Short mmCIF file of C-alpha atoms in Angstrom, two decimals:
data_model
loop_
_atom_site.label_atom_id
_atom_site.label_comp_id
_atom_site.label_asym_id
_atom_site.label_seq_id
_atom_site.Cartn_x
_atom_site.Cartn_y
_atom_site.Cartn_z
CA UNK A 34 108.61 -99.23 -89.55
CA UNK A 35 107.87 -95.72 -90.90
CA UNK A 36 111.35 -94.77 -92.09
CA UNK A 37 111.15 -92.33 -94.99
CA UNK A 38 107.45 -91.65 -94.46
CA UNK A 39 106.29 -88.03 -94.14
CA UNK A 40 103.47 -87.23 -91.75
CA UNK A 41 101.97 -83.75 -91.64
CA UNK A 42 100.20 -83.26 -88.32
CA UNK A 43 97.70 -80.44 -88.01
CA UNK A 44 96.99 -79.34 -84.45
CA UNK A 45 93.94 -77.19 -83.72
CA UNK A 46 92.94 -75.53 -80.44
CA UNK A 47 91.61 -77.58 -77.56
CA UNK A 48 92.68 -79.20 -74.33
CA UNK A 49 93.55 -82.38 -76.26
CA UNK A 50 96.53 -80.59 -77.83
CA UNK A 51 98.74 -82.14 -75.16
CA UNK A 52 97.91 -85.59 -76.57
CA UNK A 53 99.27 -84.50 -79.95
CA UNK A 54 102.71 -84.27 -78.34
CA UNK A 55 102.58 -87.99 -77.66
CA UNK A 56 101.50 -88.65 -81.25
CA UNK A 57 104.61 -86.85 -82.51
CA UNK A 58 106.85 -88.70 -80.06
CA UNK A 59 105.47 -92.10 -81.06
CA UNK A 60 105.77 -91.34 -84.79
CA UNK A 61 109.39 -90.23 -84.41
CA UNK A 62 110.24 -93.43 -82.54
CA UNK A 63 108.83 -95.36 -85.50
CA UNK A 64 111.13 -93.45 -87.85
CA UNK A 65 108.65 -91.07 -89.47
CA UNK A 66 109.42 -87.51 -90.52
CA UNK A 67 106.86 -85.24 -88.86
CA UNK A 68 105.92 -81.67 -89.79
CA UNK A 69 103.56 -79.89 -87.40
CA UNK A 70 101.12 -77.13 -88.34
CA UNK A 71 99.51 -75.31 -85.41
CA UNK A 72 96.54 -72.96 -85.38
CA UNK A 73 96.80 -69.80 -83.30
CA UNK A 74 94.43 -71.26 -80.70
CA UNK A 75 96.52 -74.44 -80.43
CA UNK A 76 99.54 -72.37 -79.36
CA UNK A 77 97.53 -71.16 -76.34
CA UNK A 78 97.59 -74.71 -74.94
CA UNK A 79 101.08 -75.94 -75.89
CA UNK A 80 103.96 -73.84 -77.20
CA UNK A 81 105.34 -74.44 -80.71
CA UNK A 82 108.75 -75.05 -79.12
CA UNK A 83 107.45 -78.25 -77.53
CA UNK A 84 106.40 -79.66 -80.89
CA UNK A 85 109.57 -78.39 -82.55
CA UNK A 86 111.68 -80.23 -79.98
CA UNK A 87 109.72 -83.47 -80.35
CA UNK A 88 109.46 -83.37 -84.16
CA UNK A 89 113.00 -82.02 -84.70
CA UNK A 90 111.60 -79.74 -87.38
CA UNK A 91 110.24 -76.20 -87.56
CA UNK A 92 106.60 -75.77 -86.56
CA UNK A 93 104.50 -73.96 -89.15
CA UNK A 94 102.09 -71.30 -87.93
CA UNK A 95 100.97 -68.27 -89.96
CA UNK A 96 100.89 -68.62 -93.77
CA UNK A 97 101.65 -64.91 -94.12
CA UNK A 98 104.81 -64.92 -92.03
CA UNK A 99 108.09 -64.47 -93.96
CA UNK A 100 109.29 -67.86 -95.12
CA UNK A 101 112.72 -68.68 -93.67
CA UNK A 102 113.09 -71.93 -95.58
CA UNK A 103 111.81 -72.25 -99.13
CA UNK A 104 110.25 -75.67 -98.59
CA UNK A 105 108.29 -74.64 -95.49
CA UNK A 106 105.06 -73.39 -97.03
CA UNK A 107 101.58 -74.77 -97.48
CA UNK A 108 102.08 -76.08 -101.02
CA UNK A 109 105.38 -77.80 -100.24
CA UNK A 110 103.96 -79.38 -97.09
CA UNK A 111 100.87 -80.48 -98.97
CA UNK A 112 103.01 -82.21 -101.60
CA UNK A 113 105.40 -83.67 -99.04
CA UNK A 114 102.76 -85.46 -96.96
CA UNK A 115 102.32 -89.21 -97.29
CA UNK A 116 99.46 -88.81 -94.84
CA UNK A 117 97.80 -85.70 -93.43
CA UNK A 118 96.60 -86.07 -89.84
CA UNK A 119 94.58 -83.54 -87.84
CA UNK A 120 94.58 -84.19 -84.09
CA UNK A 121 92.83 -82.69 -82.31
CA UNK A 122 90.27 -81.59 -84.88
CA UNK A 123 87.78 -79.10 -83.45
CA UNK A 124 84.26 -78.58 -84.75
CA UNK A 125 85.53 -75.36 -86.31
CA UNK A 126 88.30 -76.93 -88.42
CA UNK A 127 86.05 -79.84 -89.42
CA UNK A 128 83.53 -77.30 -90.69
CA UNK A 129 86.28 -75.50 -92.61
CA UNK A 130 87.45 -78.73 -94.23
CA UNK A 131 83.91 -79.67 -95.25
CA UNK A 132 83.18 -76.25 -96.75
CA UNK A 133 86.57 -75.67 -98.38
CA UNK A 134 87.45 -72.62 -96.28
CA UNK A 135 91.18 -71.83 -96.32
CA UNK A 136 91.88 -68.93 -93.98
CA UNK A 137 94.88 -70.15 -92.00
CA UNK A 138 97.92 -72.37 -92.49
CA UNK A 139 96.19 -75.57 -91.40
CA UNK A 140 93.08 -75.22 -93.55
CA UNK A 141 95.10 -73.91 -96.51
CA UNK A 142 97.51 -76.85 -96.44
CA UNK A 143 94.67 -79.33 -95.89
CA UNK A 144 92.86 -78.03 -98.96
CA UNK A 145 96.03 -78.15 -101.08
CA UNK A 146 96.99 -81.68 -100.04
CA UNK A 147 96.01 -84.75 -102.05
CA UNK A 148 97.41 -87.08 -99.38
CA UNK A 149 95.25 -89.51 -97.42
CA UNK A 150 93.67 -87.62 -94.54
CA UNK A 151 93.00 -88.83 -91.00
CA UNK A 152 90.87 -86.59 -88.78
CA UNK A 153 90.58 -87.04 -85.01
CA UNK A 154 87.66 -85.06 -83.55
CA UNK A 155 87.81 -83.50 -80.08
CA UNK A 156 85.04 -81.26 -78.73
CA UNK A 157 82.18 -80.91 -76.28
CA UNK A 158 79.56 -83.66 -76.51
CA UNK A 159 76.81 -81.25 -77.59
CA UNK A 160 79.01 -79.79 -80.32
CA UNK A 161 79.90 -83.31 -81.45
CA UNK A 162 76.26 -84.40 -81.61
CA UNK A 163 75.08 -81.20 -83.30
CA UNK A 164 73.46 -81.89 -86.66
CA UNK A 165 75.84 -79.51 -88.47
CA UNK A 166 78.95 -81.22 -87.10
CA UNK A 167 77.55 -84.64 -87.94
CA UNK A 168 76.72 -83.47 -91.46
CA UNK A 169 80.21 -82.04 -91.93
CA UNK A 170 81.82 -85.31 -90.85
CA UNK A 171 79.50 -87.23 -93.17
CA UNK A 172 80.59 -85.02 -96.08
CA UNK A 173 84.26 -85.62 -95.31
CA UNK A 174 83.77 -89.38 -95.00
CA UNK A 175 82.10 -89.40 -98.41
CA UNK A 176 85.21 -87.68 -99.77
CA UNK A 177 87.43 -90.46 -98.44
CA UNK A 178 88.58 -88.86 -95.20
CA UNK A 179 89.34 -91.41 -92.48
CA UNK A 180 88.15 -90.66 -88.96
CA UNK A 181 89.64 -91.96 -85.73
CA UNK A 182 86.46 -91.17 -83.91
CA UNK A 183 86.06 -89.47 -80.56
CA UNK A 184 85.40 -91.63 -77.53
CA UNK A 185 83.05 -91.38 -74.56
CA UNK A 186 84.52 -90.00 -71.37
CA UNK A 187 84.89 -87.07 -69.01
CA UNK A 188 85.37 -83.91 -71.07
CA UNK A 189 87.28 -80.78 -70.09
CA UNK A 190 84.02 -78.91 -69.48
CA UNK A 191 82.95 -81.51 -66.91
CA UNK A 192 80.35 -83.16 -69.12
CA UNK A 193 80.44 -86.89 -69.76
CA UNK A 194 79.79 -88.04 -73.30
CA UNK A 195 81.26 -88.53 -76.74
CA UNK A 196 83.80 -85.94 -77.78
CA UNK A 197 87.03 -86.99 -76.09
CA UNK A 198 89.87 -87.36 -78.61
CA UNK A 199 91.01 -90.93 -79.25
CA UNK A 200 94.15 -92.04 -77.44
CA UNK A 201 97.48 -91.32 -79.21
CA UNK A 202 98.30 -95.03 -79.48
CA UNK A 203 95.08 -95.61 -81.45
CA UNK A 204 95.72 -92.64 -83.71
CA UNK A 205 99.28 -93.79 -84.40
CA UNK A 206 97.98 -97.28 -85.13
CA UNK A 207 95.67 -95.82 -87.79
CA UNK A 208 98.62 -93.96 -89.31
CA UNK A 209 100.79 -97.08 -89.31
CA UNK A 210 98.02 -99.18 -90.84
CA UNK A 211 97.77 -96.73 -93.70
CA UNK A 212 101.50 -96.19 -94.26
CA UNK A 213 102.75 -99.72 -93.70
CA UNK A 214 103.55 -101.31 -97.06
CA UNK A 215 101.34 -104.10 -98.28
CA UNK A 216 102.44 -107.55 -97.28
CA UNK A 217 104.04 -108.05 -100.70
CA UNK A 218 106.69 -110.45 -99.36
CA UNK A 219 104.11 -112.67 -97.68
CA UNK A 220 104.92 -116.30 -98.47
CA UNK A 221 108.54 -115.51 -99.42
CA UNK A 222 111.57 -116.68 -97.48
CA UNK A 223 114.57 -114.37 -97.77
CA UNK A 224 118.10 -115.32 -96.72
CA UNK A 225 120.09 -112.22 -95.77
CA UNK A 226 123.77 -112.08 -94.91
CA UNK A 227 125.02 -109.19 -92.82
CA UNK A 228 128.04 -107.80 -91.02
CA UNK A 229 131.69 -108.65 -91.44
CA UNK A 230 133.55 -111.91 -91.02
CA UNK A 231 136.96 -112.28 -89.45
CA UNK A 232 139.95 -114.55 -90.05
CA UNK A 233 142.54 -115.49 -87.45
CA UNK A 234 146.12 -114.32 -87.80
CA UNK A 235 147.28 -115.77 -84.52
CA UNK A 236 145.87 -116.51 -81.10
CA UNK A 237 145.13 -112.80 -80.53
CA UNK A 238 144.85 -110.96 -83.84
CA UNK A 239 142.29 -111.20 -86.62
CA UNK A 240 141.67 -109.76 -90.08
CA UNK A 241 138.38 -107.87 -90.07
CA UNK A 242 136.66 -104.95 -91.77
CA UNK A 243 134.53 -101.93 -90.89
CA UNK A 244 131.15 -103.40 -91.77
CA UNK A 245 128.57 -102.44 -89.12
CA UNK A 246 125.70 -104.65 -90.29
CA UNK A 247 123.37 -101.63 -90.54
CA UNK A 248 122.39 -102.34 -94.15
CA UNK A 249 121.67 -105.99 -93.42
CA UNK A 250 119.60 -105.01 -90.40
CA UNK A 251 117.59 -102.52 -92.47
CA UNK A 252 116.94 -105.15 -95.13
CA UNK A 253 115.88 -107.78 -92.60
CA UNK A 254 113.42 -105.43 -90.90
CA UNK A 255 112.04 -104.27 -94.25
CA UNK A 256 111.39 -107.85 -95.37
CA UNK A 257 109.77 -108.71 -92.04
CA UNK A 258 107.59 -105.59 -92.14
CA UNK A 259 106.44 -106.60 -95.62
CA UNK A 260 105.42 -110.07 -94.50
CA UNK A 261 108.47 -112.11 -95.47
CA UNK A 262 110.28 -114.78 -93.48
CA UNK A 263 113.89 -113.79 -92.79
CA UNK A 264 116.78 -116.21 -92.39
CA UNK A 265 119.49 -113.93 -90.98
CA UNK A 266 123.11 -115.06 -91.27
CA UNK A 267 125.49 -112.56 -89.71
CA UNK A 268 129.09 -112.05 -88.77
CA UNK A 269 130.36 -109.25 -86.55
CA UNK A 270 127.93 -106.33 -86.26
CA UNK A 271 127.78 -103.16 -84.18
CA UNK A 272 123.98 -102.90 -84.14
CA UNK A 273 121.23 -104.84 -82.33
CA UNK A 274 119.62 -107.80 -84.05
CA UNK A 275 116.82 -106.88 -86.47
CA UNK A 276 113.24 -107.05 -85.25
CA UNK A 277 110.94 -109.64 -86.76
CA UNK A 278 113.48 -112.14 -88.11
CA UNK A 279 112.45 -115.79 -88.12
CA UNK A 280 115.85 -117.43 -87.66
CA UNK A 281 119.29 -116.11 -86.69
CA UNK A 282 122.64 -117.74 -87.48
CA UNK A 283 125.80 -116.21 -86.01
CA UNK A 284 129.12 -116.99 -87.69
CA UNK A 285 132.73 -115.83 -87.44
CA UNK A 286 134.61 -116.77 -90.60
CA UNK A 287 133.80 -116.61 -94.29
CA UNK A 288 133.76 -120.40 -94.52
CA UNK A 289 131.27 -120.57 -91.66
CA UNK A 290 129.04 -118.04 -93.42
CA UNK A 291 129.22 -120.02 -96.65
CA UNK A 292 128.29 -123.25 -94.87
CA UNK A 293 125.30 -121.59 -93.20
CA UNK A 294 124.11 -120.27 -96.57
CA UNK A 295 124.53 -123.67 -98.21
CA UNK A 296 122.60 -125.34 -95.40
CA UNK A 297 119.73 -122.85 -95.76
CA UNK A 298 119.65 -122.28 -99.53
CA UNK A 299 116.90 -124.81 -100.23
CA UNK A 300 114.55 -122.94 -97.86
CA UNK A 301 115.04 -119.54 -99.46
CA UNK A 302 113.26 -117.91 -102.40
CA UNK A 303 115.53 -114.85 -102.38
CA UNK A 304 119.18 -114.37 -101.40
CA UNK A 305 120.45 -110.92 -100.39
CA UNK A 306 124.19 -110.89 -99.81
CA UNK A 307 124.65 -107.72 -97.76
CA UNK A 308 127.55 -109.01 -95.63
CA UNK A 309 131.18 -108.02 -96.08
CA UNK A 310 132.97 -111.36 -95.76
CA UNK A 311 136.76 -111.36 -95.65
CA UNK A 312 138.14 -111.99 -99.14
CA UNK A 313 141.38 -113.48 -97.83
CA UNK A 314 142.54 -115.63 -94.94
CA UNK A 315 145.91 -116.65 -93.61
CA UNK A 316 147.30 -119.76 -95.27
CA UNK A 317 148.61 -121.04 -91.94
CA UNK A 318 147.12 -119.19 -88.93
CA UNK A 319 149.34 -119.22 -85.87
CA UNK A 320 147.95 -120.72 -82.67
CA UNK A 321 150.08 -118.52 -80.43
CA UNK A 322 150.65 -114.77 -80.49
CA UNK A 323 153.21 -113.79 -83.11
CA UNK A 324 156.22 -111.82 -81.89
CA UNK A 325 159.12 -110.03 -83.53
CA UNK A 326 159.98 -106.76 -85.23
CA UNK A 327 158.87 -108.01 -88.64
CA UNK A 328 156.17 -110.50 -89.56
CA UNK A 329 155.58 -112.04 -92.98
CA UNK A 330 152.09 -113.37 -93.62
CA UNK A 331 150.92 -115.48 -96.56
CA UNK A 332 147.28 -115.15 -97.58
CA UNK A 333 145.01 -117.33 -99.69
CA UNK A 334 141.67 -116.49 -101.29
CA UNK A 335 138.47 -117.23 -99.41
CA UNK A 336 135.50 -118.74 -101.25
CA UNK A 337 133.09 -116.24 -102.80
CA UNK A 338 129.79 -116.83 -101.02
CA UNK A 339 127.52 -115.01 -103.46
CA UNK A 340 129.18 -116.65 -106.47
CA UNK A 341 129.00 -120.13 -104.96
CA UNK A 342 125.31 -119.83 -104.08
CA UNK A 343 124.56 -117.98 -107.32
CA UNK A 344 125.82 -120.85 -109.45
CA UNK A 345 123.35 -123.23 -107.81
CA UNK A 346 120.38 -120.95 -107.16
CA UNK A 347 117.99 -122.88 -109.45
CA UNK A 348 115.94 -119.94 -110.66
CA UNK A 349 115.85 -118.19 -107.30
CA UNK A 350 116.60 -114.48 -106.99
CA UNK A 351 120.05 -113.33 -105.93
CA UNK A 352 120.96 -109.78 -104.89
CA UNK A 353 124.59 -108.79 -104.39
CA UNK A 354 126.36 -105.66 -103.19
CA UNK A 355 129.33 -104.01 -104.84
CA UNK A 356 131.31 -101.74 -102.54
CA UNK A 357 134.15 -100.08 -104.43
CA UNK A 358 136.36 -97.01 -104.21
CA UNK A 359 136.71 -96.58 -107.99
CA UNK A 360 135.25 -97.77 -111.33
CA UNK A 361 131.97 -98.49 -109.54
CA UNK A 362 129.57 -99.05 -112.46
CA UNK A 363 132.01 -101.18 -114.41
CA UNK A 364 132.85 -103.36 -111.41
CA UNK A 365 129.17 -103.75 -110.51
CA UNK A 366 128.18 -104.99 -113.96
CA UNK A 367 131.06 -107.47 -114.03
CA UNK A 368 130.09 -108.89 -110.64
CA UNK A 369 126.47 -109.20 -111.74
CA UNK A 370 127.54 -111.60 -114.49
CA UNK A 371 130.32 -113.33 -112.56
CA UNK A 372 128.07 -114.18 -109.62
CA UNK A 373 124.96 -115.02 -111.68
CA UNK A 374 122.99 -112.39 -109.75
CA UNK A 375 119.73 -110.68 -110.65
CA UNK A 376 120.43 -107.33 -108.98
CA UNK A 377 123.57 -105.55 -107.84
CA UNK A 378 123.53 -102.68 -105.36
CA UNK A 379 126.59 -100.55 -106.06
CA UNK A 380 127.89 -97.93 -103.68
CA UNK A 381 131.04 -95.84 -103.39
CA UNK A 382 132.69 -96.61 -100.05
CA UNK A 383 135.38 -93.97 -100.52
CA UNK A 384 132.88 -91.37 -99.30
CA UNK A 385 132.88 -90.81 -95.55
CA UNK A 386 129.22 -89.71 -95.41
CA UNK A 387 127.78 -92.98 -96.72
CA UNK A 388 128.54 -96.69 -96.62
CA UNK A 389 130.31 -98.53 -93.81
CA UNK A 390 129.13 -97.58 -90.35
CA UNK A 391 126.87 -94.70 -91.42
CA UNK A 392 123.08 -94.44 -91.22
CA UNK A 393 122.76 -93.33 -94.84
CA UNK A 394 123.76 -94.67 -98.21
CA UNK A 395 123.64 -93.70 -101.85
CA UNK A 396 123.51 -96.53 -104.34
CA UNK A 397 122.77 -97.53 -107.89
CA UNK A 398 120.61 -100.64 -108.27
CA UNK A 399 121.35 -102.42 -111.54
CA UNK A 400 119.47 -105.43 -112.90
CA UNK A 401 120.80 -108.07 -115.28
CA UNK A 402 119.21 -106.26 -118.23
CA UNK A 403 121.25 -103.16 -117.50
CA UNK A 404 118.42 -101.07 -116.07
CA UNK A 405 119.77 -98.76 -113.35
CA UNK A 406 117.90 -97.02 -110.53
CA UNK A 407 119.60 -94.25 -108.55
CA UNK A 408 118.57 -94.08 -104.90
CA UNK A 409 119.99 -90.68 -104.08
CA UNK A 410 121.32 -90.17 -100.56
CA UNK A 411 118.77 -91.85 -98.28
CA UNK A 412 118.57 -93.73 -95.00
CA UNK A 413 119.53 -97.38 -95.20
CA UNK A 414 115.94 -98.35 -94.38
CA UNK A 415 114.65 -96.34 -97.33
CA UNK A 416 117.28 -97.97 -99.54
CA UNK A 417 116.25 -101.39 -98.21
CA UNK A 418 112.65 -100.84 -99.28
CA UNK A 419 113.82 -99.61 -102.69
CA UNK A 420 115.84 -102.81 -103.13
CA UNK A 421 112.81 -104.90 -102.20
CA UNK A 422 110.66 -102.94 -104.66
CA UNK A 423 113.13 -103.82 -107.42
CA UNK A 424 113.21 -107.48 -106.40
CA UNK A 425 109.46 -107.62 -106.97
CA UNK A 426 109.98 -106.36 -110.53
CA UNK A 427 112.14 -109.35 -111.47
#
């Protein structure tokens, strides 16, 4: 849900620091990148190592410490953030934010960041209700800062009242609500093919390929997250079914995948052909297991699913993939025309670090007018959202 999103979490001193650990854990499970900035007082409650282990990234402390990595400094973190969250936020740091004081790493980065800010107060009830604190929060709200407000409960000092930090699940919900893309696929039905097909050689052996279905899964979840209805037609995959799909259709052979697509094509507004169907099949598959020192097999061409559907798409949008080991751009442009597609996603499968079976990919997205967008090396979920962004431009 939050793949590719960068959350900077500022942690200030207070007993509620332990809750910030759960915030990091929940964000990581949702796929977010999390950078943690701790004040000196925060480290008295929970060690930086705890946050480093949960976030899988270095915790930032003193702005005047020698920088071990060039991109770990207050300006880089400020620019990196898609959202800047402070939890817990003490009365002291809230006052600093309101007055523009920048005397430590947290307040310095906060002041330098133009990202959306979410502040989660945590303090004694009397401090919370103090006129100065209330005025500082009012100033920040007027500047567009979002508050996940403190709740009423038993406080660390023994008092009962407002000042208890909101629960991590509620804070994460606020982050998700801000970062989740708009429902820009609402009302659209998207047919996605995924995984590899197989063709029988004999009663035991098959022709197959190394497609894992990871790209198709990423696309399906991206469409669902953005409000679209997903018709998911898949062959063999090595990953769990995508979350949020409306309908699932499991197939084995290329012909079965084609039939499923033909049966569903009238329902779809967009076709994304992310599967790796077998290009060839045996002319005469053997029912029993073949034996002998030498075997001669005769193959025939399978139907081209994307081309068949593309010829009869009736103004609907078609997205194809071009996985090649050489002449990538040339092959991609030819397939775009041959299959009457609107977009082609071209990637070099000769590289072991991207493509089949990996979690990352690097692709060029080319439209029928020749415009090309380079993704760079990114997660397949990030690439999926980039593909959807380009579909909306058609």
